Tab-separated table of C-alpha atoms and ligand atoms in Angstrom:
chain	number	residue	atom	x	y	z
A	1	UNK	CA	-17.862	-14.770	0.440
A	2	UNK	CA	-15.943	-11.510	1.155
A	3	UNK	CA	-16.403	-8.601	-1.185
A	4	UNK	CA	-13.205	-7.250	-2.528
A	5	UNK	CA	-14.466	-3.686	-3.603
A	6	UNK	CA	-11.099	-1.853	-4.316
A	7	UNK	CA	-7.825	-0.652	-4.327
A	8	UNK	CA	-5.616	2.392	-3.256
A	9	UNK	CA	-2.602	2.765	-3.855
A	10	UNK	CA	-0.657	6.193	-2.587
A	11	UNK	CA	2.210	7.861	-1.476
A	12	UNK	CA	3.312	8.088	2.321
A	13	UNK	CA	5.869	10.745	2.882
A	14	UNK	CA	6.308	11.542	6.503
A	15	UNK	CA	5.865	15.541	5.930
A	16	UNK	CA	2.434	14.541	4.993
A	17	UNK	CA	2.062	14.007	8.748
A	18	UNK	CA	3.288	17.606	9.311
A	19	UNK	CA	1.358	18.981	7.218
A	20	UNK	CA	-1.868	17.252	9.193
A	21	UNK	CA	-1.132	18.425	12.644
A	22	UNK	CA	-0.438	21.909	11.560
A	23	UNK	CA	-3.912	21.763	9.583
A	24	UNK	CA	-1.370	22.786	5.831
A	25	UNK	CA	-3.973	21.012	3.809
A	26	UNK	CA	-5.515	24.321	1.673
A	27	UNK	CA	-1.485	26.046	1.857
A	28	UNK	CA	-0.806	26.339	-1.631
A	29	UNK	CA	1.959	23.860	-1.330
A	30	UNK	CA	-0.259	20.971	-0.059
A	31	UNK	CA	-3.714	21.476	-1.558
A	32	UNK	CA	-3.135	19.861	-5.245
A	33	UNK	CA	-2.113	16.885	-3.151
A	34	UNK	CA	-4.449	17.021	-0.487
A	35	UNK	CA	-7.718	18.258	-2.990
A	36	UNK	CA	-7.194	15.359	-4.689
A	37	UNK	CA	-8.179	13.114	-1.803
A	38	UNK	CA	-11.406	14.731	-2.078
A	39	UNK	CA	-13.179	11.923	-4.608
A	40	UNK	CA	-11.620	9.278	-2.598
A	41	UNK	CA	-13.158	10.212	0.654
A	42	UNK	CA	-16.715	10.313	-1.736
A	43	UNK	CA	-16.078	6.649	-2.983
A	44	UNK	CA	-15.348	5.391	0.477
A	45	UNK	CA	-18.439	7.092	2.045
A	46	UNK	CA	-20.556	5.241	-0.554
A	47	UNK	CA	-17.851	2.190	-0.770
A	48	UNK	CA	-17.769	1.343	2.981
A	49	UNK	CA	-15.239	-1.283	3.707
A	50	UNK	CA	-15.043	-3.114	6.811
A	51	UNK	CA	-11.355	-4.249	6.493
A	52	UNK	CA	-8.513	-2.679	4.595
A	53	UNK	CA	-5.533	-5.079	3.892
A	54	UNK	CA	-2.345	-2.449	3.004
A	55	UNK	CA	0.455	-3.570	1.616
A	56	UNK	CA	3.467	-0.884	2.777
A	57	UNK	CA	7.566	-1.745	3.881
A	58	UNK	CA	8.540	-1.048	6.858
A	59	UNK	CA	11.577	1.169	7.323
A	60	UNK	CA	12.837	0.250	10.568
A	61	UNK	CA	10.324	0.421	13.081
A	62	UNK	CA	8.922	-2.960	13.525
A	63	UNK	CA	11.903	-5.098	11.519
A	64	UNK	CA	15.328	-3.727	10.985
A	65	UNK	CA	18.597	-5.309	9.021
A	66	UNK	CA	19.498	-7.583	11.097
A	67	UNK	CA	16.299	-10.191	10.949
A	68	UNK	CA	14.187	-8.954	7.942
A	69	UNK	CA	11.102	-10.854	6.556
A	70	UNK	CA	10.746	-10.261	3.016
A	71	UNK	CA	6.796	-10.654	3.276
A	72	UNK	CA	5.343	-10.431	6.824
A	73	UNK	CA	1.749	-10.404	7.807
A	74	UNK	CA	0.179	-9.215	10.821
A	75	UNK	CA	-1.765	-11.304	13.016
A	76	UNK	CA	-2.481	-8.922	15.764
A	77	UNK	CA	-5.667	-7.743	17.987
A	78	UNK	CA	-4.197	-4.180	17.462
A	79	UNK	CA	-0.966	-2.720	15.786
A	80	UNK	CA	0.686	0.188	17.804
A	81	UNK	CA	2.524	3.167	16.069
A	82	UNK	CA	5.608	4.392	17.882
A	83	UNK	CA	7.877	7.642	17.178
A	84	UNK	CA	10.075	7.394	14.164
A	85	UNK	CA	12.033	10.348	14.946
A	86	UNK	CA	10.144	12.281	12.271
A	87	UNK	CA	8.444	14.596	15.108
A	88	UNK	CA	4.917	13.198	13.842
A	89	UNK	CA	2.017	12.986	16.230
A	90	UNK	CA	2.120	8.925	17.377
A	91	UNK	CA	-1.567	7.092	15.896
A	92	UNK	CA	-3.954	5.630	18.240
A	93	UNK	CA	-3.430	2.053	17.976
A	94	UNK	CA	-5.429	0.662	14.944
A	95	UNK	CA	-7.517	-2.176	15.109
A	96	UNK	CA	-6.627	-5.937	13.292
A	97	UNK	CA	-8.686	-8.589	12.361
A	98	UNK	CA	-6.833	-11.809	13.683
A	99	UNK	CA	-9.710	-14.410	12.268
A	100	UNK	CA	-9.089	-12.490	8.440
A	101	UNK	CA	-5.369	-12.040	9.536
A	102	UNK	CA	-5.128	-16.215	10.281
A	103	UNK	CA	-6.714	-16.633	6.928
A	104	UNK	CA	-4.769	-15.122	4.832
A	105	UNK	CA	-2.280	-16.592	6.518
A	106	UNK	CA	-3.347	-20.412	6.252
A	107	UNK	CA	-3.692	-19.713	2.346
A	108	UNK	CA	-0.328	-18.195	1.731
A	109	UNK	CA	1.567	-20.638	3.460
A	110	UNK	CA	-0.495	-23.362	1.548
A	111	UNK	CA	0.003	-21.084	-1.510
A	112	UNK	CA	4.034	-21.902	-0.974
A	113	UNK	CA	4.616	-18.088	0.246
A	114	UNK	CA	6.513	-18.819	3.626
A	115	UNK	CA	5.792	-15.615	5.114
A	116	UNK	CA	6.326	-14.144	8.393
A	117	UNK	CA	3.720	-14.224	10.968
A	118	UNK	CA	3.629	-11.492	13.261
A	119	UNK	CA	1.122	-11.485	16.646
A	120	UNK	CA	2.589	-8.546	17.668
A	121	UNK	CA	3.581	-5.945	14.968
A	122	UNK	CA	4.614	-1.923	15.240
A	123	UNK	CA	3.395	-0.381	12.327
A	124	UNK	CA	5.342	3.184	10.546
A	125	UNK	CA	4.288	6.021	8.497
A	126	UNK	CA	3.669	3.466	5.408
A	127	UNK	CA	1.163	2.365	7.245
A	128	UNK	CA	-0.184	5.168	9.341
A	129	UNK	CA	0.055	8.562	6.698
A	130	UNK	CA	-2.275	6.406	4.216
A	131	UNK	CA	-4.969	5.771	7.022
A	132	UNK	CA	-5.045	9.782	7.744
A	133	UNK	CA	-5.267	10.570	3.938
A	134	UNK	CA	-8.160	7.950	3.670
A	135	UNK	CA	-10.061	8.912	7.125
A	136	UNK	CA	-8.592	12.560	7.755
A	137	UNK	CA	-9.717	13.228	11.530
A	138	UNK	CA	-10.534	10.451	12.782
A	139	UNK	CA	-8.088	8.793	15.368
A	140	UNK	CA	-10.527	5.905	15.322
A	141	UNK	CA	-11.160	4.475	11.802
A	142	UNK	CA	-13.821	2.974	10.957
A	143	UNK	CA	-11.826	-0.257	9.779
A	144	UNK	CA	-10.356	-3.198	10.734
A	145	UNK	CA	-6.888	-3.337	9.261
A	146	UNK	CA	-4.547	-5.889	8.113
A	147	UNK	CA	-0.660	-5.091	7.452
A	148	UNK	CA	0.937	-6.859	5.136
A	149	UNK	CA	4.856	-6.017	4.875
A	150	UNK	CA	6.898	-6.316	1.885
A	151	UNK	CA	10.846	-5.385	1.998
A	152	UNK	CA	12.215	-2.870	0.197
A	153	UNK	CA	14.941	-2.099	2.336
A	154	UNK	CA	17.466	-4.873	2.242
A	155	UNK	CA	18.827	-6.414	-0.752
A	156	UNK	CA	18.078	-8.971	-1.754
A	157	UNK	CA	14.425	-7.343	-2.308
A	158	UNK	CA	11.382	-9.674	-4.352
A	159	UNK	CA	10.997	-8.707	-7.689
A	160	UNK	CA	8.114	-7.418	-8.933
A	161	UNK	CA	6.349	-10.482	-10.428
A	162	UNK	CA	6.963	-12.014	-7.082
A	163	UNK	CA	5.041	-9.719	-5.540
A	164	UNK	CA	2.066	-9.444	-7.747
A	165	UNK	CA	1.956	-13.085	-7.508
A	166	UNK	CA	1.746	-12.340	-3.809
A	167	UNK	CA	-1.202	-9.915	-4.100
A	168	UNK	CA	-2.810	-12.499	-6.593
A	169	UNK	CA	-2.923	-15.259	-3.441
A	170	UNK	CA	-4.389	-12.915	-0.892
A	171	UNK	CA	-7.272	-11.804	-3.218
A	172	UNK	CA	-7.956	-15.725	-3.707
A	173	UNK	CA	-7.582	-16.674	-0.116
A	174	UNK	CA	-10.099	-13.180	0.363
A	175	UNK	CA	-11.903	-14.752	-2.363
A	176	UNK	CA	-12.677	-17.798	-0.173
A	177	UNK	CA	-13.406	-16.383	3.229
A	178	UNK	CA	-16.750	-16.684	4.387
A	179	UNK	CA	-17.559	-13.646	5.783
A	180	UNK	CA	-20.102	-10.751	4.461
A	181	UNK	CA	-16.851	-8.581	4.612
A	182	UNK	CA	-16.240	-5.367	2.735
A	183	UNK	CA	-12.672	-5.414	1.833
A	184	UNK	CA	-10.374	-2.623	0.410
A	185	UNK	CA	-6.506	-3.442	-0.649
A	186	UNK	CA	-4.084	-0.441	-0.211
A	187	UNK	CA	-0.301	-0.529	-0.993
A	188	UNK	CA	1.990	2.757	-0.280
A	189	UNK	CA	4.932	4.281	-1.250
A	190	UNK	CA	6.702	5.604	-4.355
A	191	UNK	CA	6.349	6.426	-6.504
A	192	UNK	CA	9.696	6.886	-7.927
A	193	UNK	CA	12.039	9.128	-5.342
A	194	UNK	CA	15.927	8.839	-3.976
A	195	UNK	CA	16.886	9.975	-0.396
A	196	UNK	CA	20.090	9.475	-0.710
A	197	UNK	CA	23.377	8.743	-2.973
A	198	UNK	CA	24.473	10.291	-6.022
A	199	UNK	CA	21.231	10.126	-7.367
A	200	UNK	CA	19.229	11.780	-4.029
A	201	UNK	CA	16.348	13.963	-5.751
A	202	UNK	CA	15.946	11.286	-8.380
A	203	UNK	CA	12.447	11.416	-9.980
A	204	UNK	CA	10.911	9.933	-13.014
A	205	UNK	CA	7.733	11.069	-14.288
A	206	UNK	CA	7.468	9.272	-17.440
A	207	UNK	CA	8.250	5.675	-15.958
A	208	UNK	CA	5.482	6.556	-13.048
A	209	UNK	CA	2.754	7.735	-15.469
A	210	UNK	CA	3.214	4.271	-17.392
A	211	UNK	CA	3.361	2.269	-14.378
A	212	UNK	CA	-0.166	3.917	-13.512
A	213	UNK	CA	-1.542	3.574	-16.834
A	214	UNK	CA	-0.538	-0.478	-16.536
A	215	UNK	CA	-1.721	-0.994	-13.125
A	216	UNK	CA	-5.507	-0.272	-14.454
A	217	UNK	CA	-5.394	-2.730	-17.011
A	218	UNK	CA	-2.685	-4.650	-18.086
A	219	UNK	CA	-0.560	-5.193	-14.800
A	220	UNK	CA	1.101	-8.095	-15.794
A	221	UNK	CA	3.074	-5.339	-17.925
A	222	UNK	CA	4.991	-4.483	-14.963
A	223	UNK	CA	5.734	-8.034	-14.207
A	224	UNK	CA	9.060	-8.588	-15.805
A	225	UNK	CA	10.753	-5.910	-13.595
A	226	UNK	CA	13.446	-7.290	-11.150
A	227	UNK	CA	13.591	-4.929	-7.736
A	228	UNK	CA	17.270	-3.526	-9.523
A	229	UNK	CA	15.056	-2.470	-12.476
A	230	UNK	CA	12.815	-0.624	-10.709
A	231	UNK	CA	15.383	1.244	-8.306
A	232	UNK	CA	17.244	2.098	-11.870
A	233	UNK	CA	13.980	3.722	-12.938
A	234	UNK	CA	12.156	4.734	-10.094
A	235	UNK	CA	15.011	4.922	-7.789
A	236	UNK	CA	16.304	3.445	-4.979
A	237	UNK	CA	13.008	4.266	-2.513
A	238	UNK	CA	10.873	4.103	-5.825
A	239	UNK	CA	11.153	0.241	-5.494
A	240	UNK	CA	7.904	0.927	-2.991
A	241	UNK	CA	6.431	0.286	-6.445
A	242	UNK	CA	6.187	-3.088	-5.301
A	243	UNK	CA	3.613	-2.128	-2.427
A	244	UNK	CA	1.300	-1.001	-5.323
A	245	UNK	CA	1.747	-4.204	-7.418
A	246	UNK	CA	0.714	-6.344	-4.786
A	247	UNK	CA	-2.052	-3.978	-4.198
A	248	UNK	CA	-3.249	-4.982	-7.705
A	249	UNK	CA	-2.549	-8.320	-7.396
A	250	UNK	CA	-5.346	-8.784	-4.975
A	251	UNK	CA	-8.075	-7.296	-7.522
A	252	UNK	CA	-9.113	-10.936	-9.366
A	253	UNK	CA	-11.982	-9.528	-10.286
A	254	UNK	CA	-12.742	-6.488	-13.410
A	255	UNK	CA	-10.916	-3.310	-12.273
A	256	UNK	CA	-12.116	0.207	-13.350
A	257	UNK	CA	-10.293	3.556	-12.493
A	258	UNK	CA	-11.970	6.345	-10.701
A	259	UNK	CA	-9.835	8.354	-9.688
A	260	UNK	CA	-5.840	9.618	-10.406
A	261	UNK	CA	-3.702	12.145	-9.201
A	262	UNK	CA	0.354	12.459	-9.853
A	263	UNK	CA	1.716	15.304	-8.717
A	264	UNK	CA	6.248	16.258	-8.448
A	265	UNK	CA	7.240	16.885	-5.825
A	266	UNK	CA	5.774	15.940	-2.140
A	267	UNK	CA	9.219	16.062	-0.253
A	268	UNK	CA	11.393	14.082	-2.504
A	269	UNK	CA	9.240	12.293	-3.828
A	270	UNK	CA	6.616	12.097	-7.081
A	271	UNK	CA	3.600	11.368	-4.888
A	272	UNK	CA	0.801	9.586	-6.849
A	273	UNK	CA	-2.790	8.541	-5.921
A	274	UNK	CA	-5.098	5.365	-7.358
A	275	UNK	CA	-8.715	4.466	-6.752
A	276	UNK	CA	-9.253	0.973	-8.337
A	277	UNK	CA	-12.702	-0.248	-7.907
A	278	UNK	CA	-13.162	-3.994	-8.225
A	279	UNK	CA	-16.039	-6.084	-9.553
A	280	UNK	CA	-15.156	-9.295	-7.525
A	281	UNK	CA	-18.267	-11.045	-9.387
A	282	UNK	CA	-17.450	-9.910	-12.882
A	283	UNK	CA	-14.251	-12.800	-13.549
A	284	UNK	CA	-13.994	-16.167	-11.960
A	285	UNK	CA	-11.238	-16.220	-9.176
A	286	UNK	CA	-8.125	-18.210	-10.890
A	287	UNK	CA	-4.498	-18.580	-10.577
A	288	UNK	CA	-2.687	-15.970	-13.321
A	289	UNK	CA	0.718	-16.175	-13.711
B	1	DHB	C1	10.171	10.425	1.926
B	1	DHB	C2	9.523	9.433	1.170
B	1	DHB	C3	9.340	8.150	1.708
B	1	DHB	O1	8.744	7.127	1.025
B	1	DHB	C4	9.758	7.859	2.988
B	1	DHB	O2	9.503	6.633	3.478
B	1	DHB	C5	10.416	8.828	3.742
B	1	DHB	C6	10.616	10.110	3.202
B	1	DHB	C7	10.374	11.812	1.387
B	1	DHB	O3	10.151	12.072	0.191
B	1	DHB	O4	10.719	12.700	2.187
B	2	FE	FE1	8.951	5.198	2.141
């Protein structure tokens, strides 16, 4: 049975990606974000997952408005970055895991979640800035990876319950595949920030620092949220919130923090950090929900 050991969840603002290839990380701008990375990189030296699963959006590379999944799932060999236009050095290509990737898939789509499949999939800086902050260096990782997309883009947008439900089937399906597998769940974004509109700037500590608190131990709190809700609070790119629910979704198992860092502003945006470690063994794998 694969080992779900943990979750991540973190911000992925493209200047983060500046800030690496111009080596920023100790200017006194960047190091209270980057410093905090620090006990991360410790837990995933000891930790050692073979496979990361990260839940992100897309935001116009791979899918754009005119034909856009609201959950996706790669089922690639590889998944190729490409330029953004954010001036960011362009990723080696990271490596999938098409016999996990088919798995998951198989038990969604029996789970009733008619996702996308994707054998060919271009993966952005939700993707690509959380695999530098969890392997700074290394332009090979030493993980398989596979992307799971969730839209935040275009409205309609799943609501948050929908989306933890989500996470919830991939931890059972990872539950049930029979493989000696270290796995680690990411989801990026947020937390709250606007780009744009009348509201552009927009942050909200208090609403992220209680979404944290919940997503240790009592995420179903966080449930009731429709996407609207969340842009009200978190605004209109703090929806990414969703990337992190799912992320929690996928711990079945008894979830204890290690490590948390907010910290206003990265960019626009309130950037946050969560190590989740997960005792897959500790609670019997059920449906919640
Ligand atoms: C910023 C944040 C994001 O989540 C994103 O996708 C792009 C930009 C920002 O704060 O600059
Ligand atoms: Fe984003």
């Amino acid at each position: 049975m694969a080992n779900v050991i943990g979750g991540i969840g973190t911000t992925h603002v493209p200047a983060i990606g500046g800030a690496i290839a111009k080596g920023l990380q100790n200017d006194p701008y960047w190091s209270p974000f980057f410093s905090a990375f620090d006990k991360v990189h410790t837990w995933l030296d000891k930790a050692r997952p073979d496979v990361v699963v990260v839940f992100y959006n897309d935001h116009g590379l791979n899918f754009f408005l005119d034909k856009l999944p609201t959950f996706a799932v790669g089922a690639a060999p590889e998944y190729k970055h490409a330029d953004e236009g954010w001036g960011l050095p362009i990723s080696q290509p990271y490596p999938g895991d098409p016999t996990l990737s088919w798995h998951i898939i198989e038990a969604l789509v029996a789970d009733e979640f008619d996702i996308t499949m994707c054998q060919e999939m271009l993966v952005d800086h939700a993707f690509t800035i959380p695999m530098s902050l969890l392997w700074p260096g290394a332009d090979s990782r030493p993980v398989k990876t596979v992307p799971i997309c969730i839209n935040t883009v275009q409205h309609p947008l799943p609501s948050a319950a929908r989306c933890y439900k989500l996470g919830q089937a991939v931890g059972r399906a990872l539950g049930a595949y029979k493989s000696n597998d270290r796995i680690l769940i990411v989801g990026t974004g947020g937390l709250s920030h606007q780009l744009d509109g009348k509201r552009a700037g927009f942050i909200n500590k208090e609403f992220d620092l209680m979404c944290m608190d919940k997503l240790v131990h009592d995420p179903q709190a966080l449930t009731p949220f429709s996407s609207l809700d969340i842009i009200e609070k978190a605004g209109s790119q703090g929806v990414e919130l969703l990337n992190w629910i799912a992320m929690r979704g996928a711990l079945t198992g008894h979830v204890k923090k290690i490590h948390q860092n907010y910290h206003i502003p990265i960019s626009n945006t309130a950037s946050a950090l969560l190590l989740l470690e997960n005792n897959a063994g500790a609670v019997p794998l059920r449906k919640v929900g």
